[in-house]
Short mmCIF file of C-alpha atoms in Angstrom, two decimals:
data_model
loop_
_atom_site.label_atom_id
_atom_site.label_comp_id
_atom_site.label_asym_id
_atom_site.label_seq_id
_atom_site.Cartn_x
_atom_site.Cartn_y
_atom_site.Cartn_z
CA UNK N 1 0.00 0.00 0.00
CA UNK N 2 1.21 3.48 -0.90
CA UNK N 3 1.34 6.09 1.98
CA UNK N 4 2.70 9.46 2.61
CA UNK N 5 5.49 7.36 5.46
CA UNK N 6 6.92 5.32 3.38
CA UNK N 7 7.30 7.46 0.27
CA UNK N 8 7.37 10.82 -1.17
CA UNK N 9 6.17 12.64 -4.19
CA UNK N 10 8.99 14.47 -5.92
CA UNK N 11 7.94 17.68 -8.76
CA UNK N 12 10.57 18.23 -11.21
CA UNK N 13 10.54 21.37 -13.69
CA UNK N 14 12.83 20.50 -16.38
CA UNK N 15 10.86 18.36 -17.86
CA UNK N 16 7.62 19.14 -15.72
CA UNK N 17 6.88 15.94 -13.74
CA UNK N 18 6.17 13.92 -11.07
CA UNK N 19 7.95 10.83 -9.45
CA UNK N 20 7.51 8.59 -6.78
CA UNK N 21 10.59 7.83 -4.37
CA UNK N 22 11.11 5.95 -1.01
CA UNK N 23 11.53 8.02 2.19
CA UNK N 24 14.23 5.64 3.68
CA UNK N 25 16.88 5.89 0.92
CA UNK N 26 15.65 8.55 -1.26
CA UNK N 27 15.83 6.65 -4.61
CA UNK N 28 12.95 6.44 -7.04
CA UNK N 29 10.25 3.87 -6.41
CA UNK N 30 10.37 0.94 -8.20
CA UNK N 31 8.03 -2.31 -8.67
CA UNK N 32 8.29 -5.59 -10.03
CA UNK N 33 5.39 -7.50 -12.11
CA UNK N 34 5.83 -10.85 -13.27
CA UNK N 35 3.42 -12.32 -16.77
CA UNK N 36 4.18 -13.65 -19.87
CA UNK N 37 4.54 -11.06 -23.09
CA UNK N 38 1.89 -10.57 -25.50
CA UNK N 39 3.53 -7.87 -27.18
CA UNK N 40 7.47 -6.79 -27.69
CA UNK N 41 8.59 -3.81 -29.82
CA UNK N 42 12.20 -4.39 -28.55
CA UNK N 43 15.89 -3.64 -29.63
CA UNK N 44 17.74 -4.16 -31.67
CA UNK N 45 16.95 -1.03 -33.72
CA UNK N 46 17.46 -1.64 -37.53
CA UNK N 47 14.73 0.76 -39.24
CA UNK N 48 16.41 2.95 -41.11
CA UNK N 49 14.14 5.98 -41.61
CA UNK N 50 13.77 9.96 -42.16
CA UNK N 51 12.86 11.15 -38.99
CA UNK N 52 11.37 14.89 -38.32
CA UNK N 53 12.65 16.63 -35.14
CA UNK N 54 9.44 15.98 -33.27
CA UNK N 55 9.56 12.02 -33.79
CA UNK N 56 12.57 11.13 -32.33
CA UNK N 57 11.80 11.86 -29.43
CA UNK N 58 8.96 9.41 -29.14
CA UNK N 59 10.78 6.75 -30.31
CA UNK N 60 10.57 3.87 -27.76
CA UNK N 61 10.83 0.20 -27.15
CA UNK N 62 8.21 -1.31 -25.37
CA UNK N 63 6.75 -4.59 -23.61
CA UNK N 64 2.96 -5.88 -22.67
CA UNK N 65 2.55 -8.66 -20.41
CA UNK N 66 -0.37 -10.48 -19.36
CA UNK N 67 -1.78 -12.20 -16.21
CA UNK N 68 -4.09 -14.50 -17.78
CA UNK N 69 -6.51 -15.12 -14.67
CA UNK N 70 -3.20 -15.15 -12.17
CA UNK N 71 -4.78 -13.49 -8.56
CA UNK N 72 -1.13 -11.79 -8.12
CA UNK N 73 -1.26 -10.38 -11.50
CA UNK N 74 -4.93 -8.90 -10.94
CA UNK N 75 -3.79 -7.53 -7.51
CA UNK N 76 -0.62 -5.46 -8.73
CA UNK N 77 -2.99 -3.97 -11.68
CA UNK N 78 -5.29 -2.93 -8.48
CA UNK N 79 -2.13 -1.46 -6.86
CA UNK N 80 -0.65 -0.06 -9.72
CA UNK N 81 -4.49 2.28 -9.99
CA UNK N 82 -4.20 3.07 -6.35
CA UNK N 83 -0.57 4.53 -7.24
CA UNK N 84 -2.06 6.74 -10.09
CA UNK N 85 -4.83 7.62 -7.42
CA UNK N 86 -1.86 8.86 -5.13
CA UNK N 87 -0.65 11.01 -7.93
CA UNK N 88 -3.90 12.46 -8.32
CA UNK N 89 -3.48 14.31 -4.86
CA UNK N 90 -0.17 16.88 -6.68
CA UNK N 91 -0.89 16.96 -10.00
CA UNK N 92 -5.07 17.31 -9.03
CA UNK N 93 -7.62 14.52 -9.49
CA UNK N 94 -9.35 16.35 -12.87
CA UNK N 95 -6.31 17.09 -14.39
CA UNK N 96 -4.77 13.20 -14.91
CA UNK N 97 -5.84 11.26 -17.42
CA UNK N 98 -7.58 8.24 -17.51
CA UNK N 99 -5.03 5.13 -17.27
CA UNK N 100 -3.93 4.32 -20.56
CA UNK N 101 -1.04 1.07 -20.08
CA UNK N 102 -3.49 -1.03 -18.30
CA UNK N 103 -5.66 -2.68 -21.44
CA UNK N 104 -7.08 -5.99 -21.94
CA UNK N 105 -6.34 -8.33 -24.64
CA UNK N 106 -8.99 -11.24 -24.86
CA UNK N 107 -10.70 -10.75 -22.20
CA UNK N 108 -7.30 -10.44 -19.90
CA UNK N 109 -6.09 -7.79 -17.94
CA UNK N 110 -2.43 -6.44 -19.87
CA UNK N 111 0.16 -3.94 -18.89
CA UNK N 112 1.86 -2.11 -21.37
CA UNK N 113 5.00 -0.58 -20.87
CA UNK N 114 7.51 1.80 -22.52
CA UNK N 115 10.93 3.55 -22.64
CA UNK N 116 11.95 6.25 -24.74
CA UNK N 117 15.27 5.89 -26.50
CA UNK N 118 16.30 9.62 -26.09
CA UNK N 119 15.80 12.69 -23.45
CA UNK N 120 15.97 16.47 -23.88
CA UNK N 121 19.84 16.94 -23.72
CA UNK N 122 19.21 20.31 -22.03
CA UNK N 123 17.31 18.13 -19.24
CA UNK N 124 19.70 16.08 -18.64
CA UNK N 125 22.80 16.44 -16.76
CA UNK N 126 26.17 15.60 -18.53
CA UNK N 127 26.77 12.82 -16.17
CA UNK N 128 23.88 11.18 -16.86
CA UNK N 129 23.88 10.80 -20.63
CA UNK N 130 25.15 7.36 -21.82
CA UNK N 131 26.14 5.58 -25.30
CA UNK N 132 23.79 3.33 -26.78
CA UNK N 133 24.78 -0.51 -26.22
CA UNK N 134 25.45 -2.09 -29.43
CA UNK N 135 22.79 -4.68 -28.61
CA UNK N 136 20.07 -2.07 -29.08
CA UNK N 137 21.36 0.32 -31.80
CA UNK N 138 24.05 -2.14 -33.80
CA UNK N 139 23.90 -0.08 -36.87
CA UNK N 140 24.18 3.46 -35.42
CA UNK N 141 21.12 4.26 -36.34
CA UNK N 142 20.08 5.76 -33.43
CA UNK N 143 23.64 7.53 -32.73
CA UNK N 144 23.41 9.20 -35.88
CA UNK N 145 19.65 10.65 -34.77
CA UNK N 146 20.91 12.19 -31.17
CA UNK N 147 22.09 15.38 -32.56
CA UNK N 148 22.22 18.81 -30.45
CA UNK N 149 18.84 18.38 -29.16
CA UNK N 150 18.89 14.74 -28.15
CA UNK N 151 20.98 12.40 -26.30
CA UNK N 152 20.44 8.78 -24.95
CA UNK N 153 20.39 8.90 -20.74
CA UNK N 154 20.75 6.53 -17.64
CA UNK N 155 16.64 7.00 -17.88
CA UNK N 156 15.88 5.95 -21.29
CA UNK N 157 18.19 2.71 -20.29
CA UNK N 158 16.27 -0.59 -20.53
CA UNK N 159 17.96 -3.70 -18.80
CA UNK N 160 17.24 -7.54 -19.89
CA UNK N 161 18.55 -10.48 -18.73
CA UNK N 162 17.49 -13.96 -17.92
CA UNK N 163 17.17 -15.54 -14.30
CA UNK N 164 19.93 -18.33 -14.04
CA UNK N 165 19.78 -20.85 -11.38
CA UNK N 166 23.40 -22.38 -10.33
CA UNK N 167 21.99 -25.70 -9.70
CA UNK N 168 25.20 -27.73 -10.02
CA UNK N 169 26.47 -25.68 -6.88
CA UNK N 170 26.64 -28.21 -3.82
CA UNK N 171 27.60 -25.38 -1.52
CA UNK N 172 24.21 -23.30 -2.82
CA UNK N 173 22.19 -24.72 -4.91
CA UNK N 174 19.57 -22.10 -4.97
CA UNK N 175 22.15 -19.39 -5.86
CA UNK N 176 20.74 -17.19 -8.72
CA UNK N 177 22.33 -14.60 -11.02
CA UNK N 178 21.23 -12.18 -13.95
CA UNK N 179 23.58 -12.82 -16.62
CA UNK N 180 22.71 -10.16 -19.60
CA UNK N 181 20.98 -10.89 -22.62
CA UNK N 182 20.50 -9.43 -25.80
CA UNK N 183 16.75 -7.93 -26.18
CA UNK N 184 15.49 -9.92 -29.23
CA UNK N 185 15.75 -13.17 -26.90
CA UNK N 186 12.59 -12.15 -25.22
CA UNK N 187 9.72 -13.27 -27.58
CA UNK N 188 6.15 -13.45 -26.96
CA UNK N 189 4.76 -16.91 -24.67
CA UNK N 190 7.72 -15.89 -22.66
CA UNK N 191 7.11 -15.81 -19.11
CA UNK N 192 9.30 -12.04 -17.34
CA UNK N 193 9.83 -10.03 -14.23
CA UNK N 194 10.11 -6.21 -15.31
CA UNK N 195 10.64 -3.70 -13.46
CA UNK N 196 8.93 -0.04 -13.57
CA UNK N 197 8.56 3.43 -12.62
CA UNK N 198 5.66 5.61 -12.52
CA UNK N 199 6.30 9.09 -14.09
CA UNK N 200 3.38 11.85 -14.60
CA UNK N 201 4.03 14.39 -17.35
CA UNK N 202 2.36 17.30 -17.75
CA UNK N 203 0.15 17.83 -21.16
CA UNK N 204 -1.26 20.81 -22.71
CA UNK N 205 -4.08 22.35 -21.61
CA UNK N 206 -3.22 21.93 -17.82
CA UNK N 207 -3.69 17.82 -18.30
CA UNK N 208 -1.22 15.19 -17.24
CA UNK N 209 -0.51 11.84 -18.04
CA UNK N 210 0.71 8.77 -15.78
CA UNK N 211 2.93 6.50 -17.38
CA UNK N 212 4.68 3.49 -16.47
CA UNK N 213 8.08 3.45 -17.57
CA UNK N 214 10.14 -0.08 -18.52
CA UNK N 215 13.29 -0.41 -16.55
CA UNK N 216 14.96 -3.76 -16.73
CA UNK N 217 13.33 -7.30 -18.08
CA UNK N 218 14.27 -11.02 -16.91
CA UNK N 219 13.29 -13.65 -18.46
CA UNK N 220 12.05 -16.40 -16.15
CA UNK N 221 11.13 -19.29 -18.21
CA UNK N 222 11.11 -19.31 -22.20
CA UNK N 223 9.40 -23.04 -22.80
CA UNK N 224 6.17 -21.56 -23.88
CA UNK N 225 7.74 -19.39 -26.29
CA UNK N 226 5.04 -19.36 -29.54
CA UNK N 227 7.86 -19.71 -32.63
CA UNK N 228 5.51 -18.56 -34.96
CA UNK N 229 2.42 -15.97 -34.91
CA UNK N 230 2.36 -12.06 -34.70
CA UNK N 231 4.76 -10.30 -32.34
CA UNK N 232 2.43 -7.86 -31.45
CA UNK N 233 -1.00 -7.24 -30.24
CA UNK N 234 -3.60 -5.91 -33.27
CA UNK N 235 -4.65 -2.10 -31.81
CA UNK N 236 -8.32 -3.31 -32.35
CA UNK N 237 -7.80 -6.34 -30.09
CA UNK N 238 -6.90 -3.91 -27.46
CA UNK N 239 -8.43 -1.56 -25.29
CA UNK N 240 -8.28 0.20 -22.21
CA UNK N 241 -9.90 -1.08 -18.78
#
């Protein structure tokens, strides 16, 4: 449950936002959801198109998972609205905007989440900006698009890896690690832990917007990986809650 003494809304200005972080260590908020994808629009980047100034910043890789009828899953979607309800009590209950990553796909609640590949450069402090892995941009594709006015950051950053259990260790044979992996291993059946932050941005017209932003990915267990079908939801199989 989300209360004012455990966390802490912070209000930045450049960009105008909101973010949730924890009292104790002062570091941004962030939750885990576990589900198996349904949809992946996921590195690496190979599209090589003409891209106006105003596009590349919305350029993003992105994940859904679903729940099927998993009680867990179906209780973190409940959290996850009480969280935007939180927000509501800054940013003013008439000014957010309905919830737009929680959907359903077939009758099953789905989470859809998203990471921009580039931030404002004048946003972002020079420490902060980072080079693109080669995993995600192995052309230079997205190098080539940064510019003046762009650059990729520690916040547009989107881990994956896979959960490895060191079973052949008699000393611990439950010891886990989180070797890296490249982002076109994830494919839809999959079954993944991500991890996310909630950010509100402010719209025009005095509206703002709560999304939930894709931080790392693991990949649990691949055996129901479907080899063959779409790798991506239809837009009119999917709608909002």
């Amino acid at each position: 449950m989300v209360d004012n003494t455990s966390v802490r809304i912070v209000e930045n200005d450049s960009p105008r936002e909101w973010r949730l972080y924890n009292i104790e260590d002062d570091a941004e908020c962030m939750f885990a959801l576990q589900g198996a994808v349904c949809m992946s629009d996921l590195p690496p980047f190979k599209k090589r198109t003409k891209y106006v100034d105003n596009q590349i910043l919305y350029l993003r890789q992105s994940i859904a998972i679903m729940g099927l009828s998993i009680d867990t899953f179906t209780s973190s979607i409940k959290a996850m609205a009480r969280i935007v309800a939180y927000f509501s009590h800054d940013v003013g209950q008439n000014k957010l905007k309905d919830i737009e990553f929680i959907l359903t796909y077939q009758n099953f609640p789905v989470v859809h989440l998203s990471n921009r590949y580039f931030s404002h450069r004048d946003q972002v402090s020079s420490g902060d900006e980072v080079e693109f892995d080669r995993n995600v941009d192995p052309l230079g594709i997205l190098t080539k698009l940064k510019g003046q006015q762009y650059c990729h950051a520690m916040d547009n950053v989107v881990n994956v890896m896979y959960l490895f259990q060191a079973s052949c260790c008699s000393i611990d044979p439950f010891r886990y690690s989180y070797p890296s992996i490249k982002p076109d291993k994830i494919h839809i059946g999959d079954i993944v832990e991500v991890t996310l932050s909630f950010v509100v941005y402010l719209l025009a017209k005095g509206r703002a917007k709560c999304t939930a932003v894709l931080k790392t990915i693991t990949l649990i267990n691949g055996k129901y990986t479907r080899v063959r079908g779409p790798t991506r939801m239809e837009e009119e199989d999917c709608k909002q809650l």
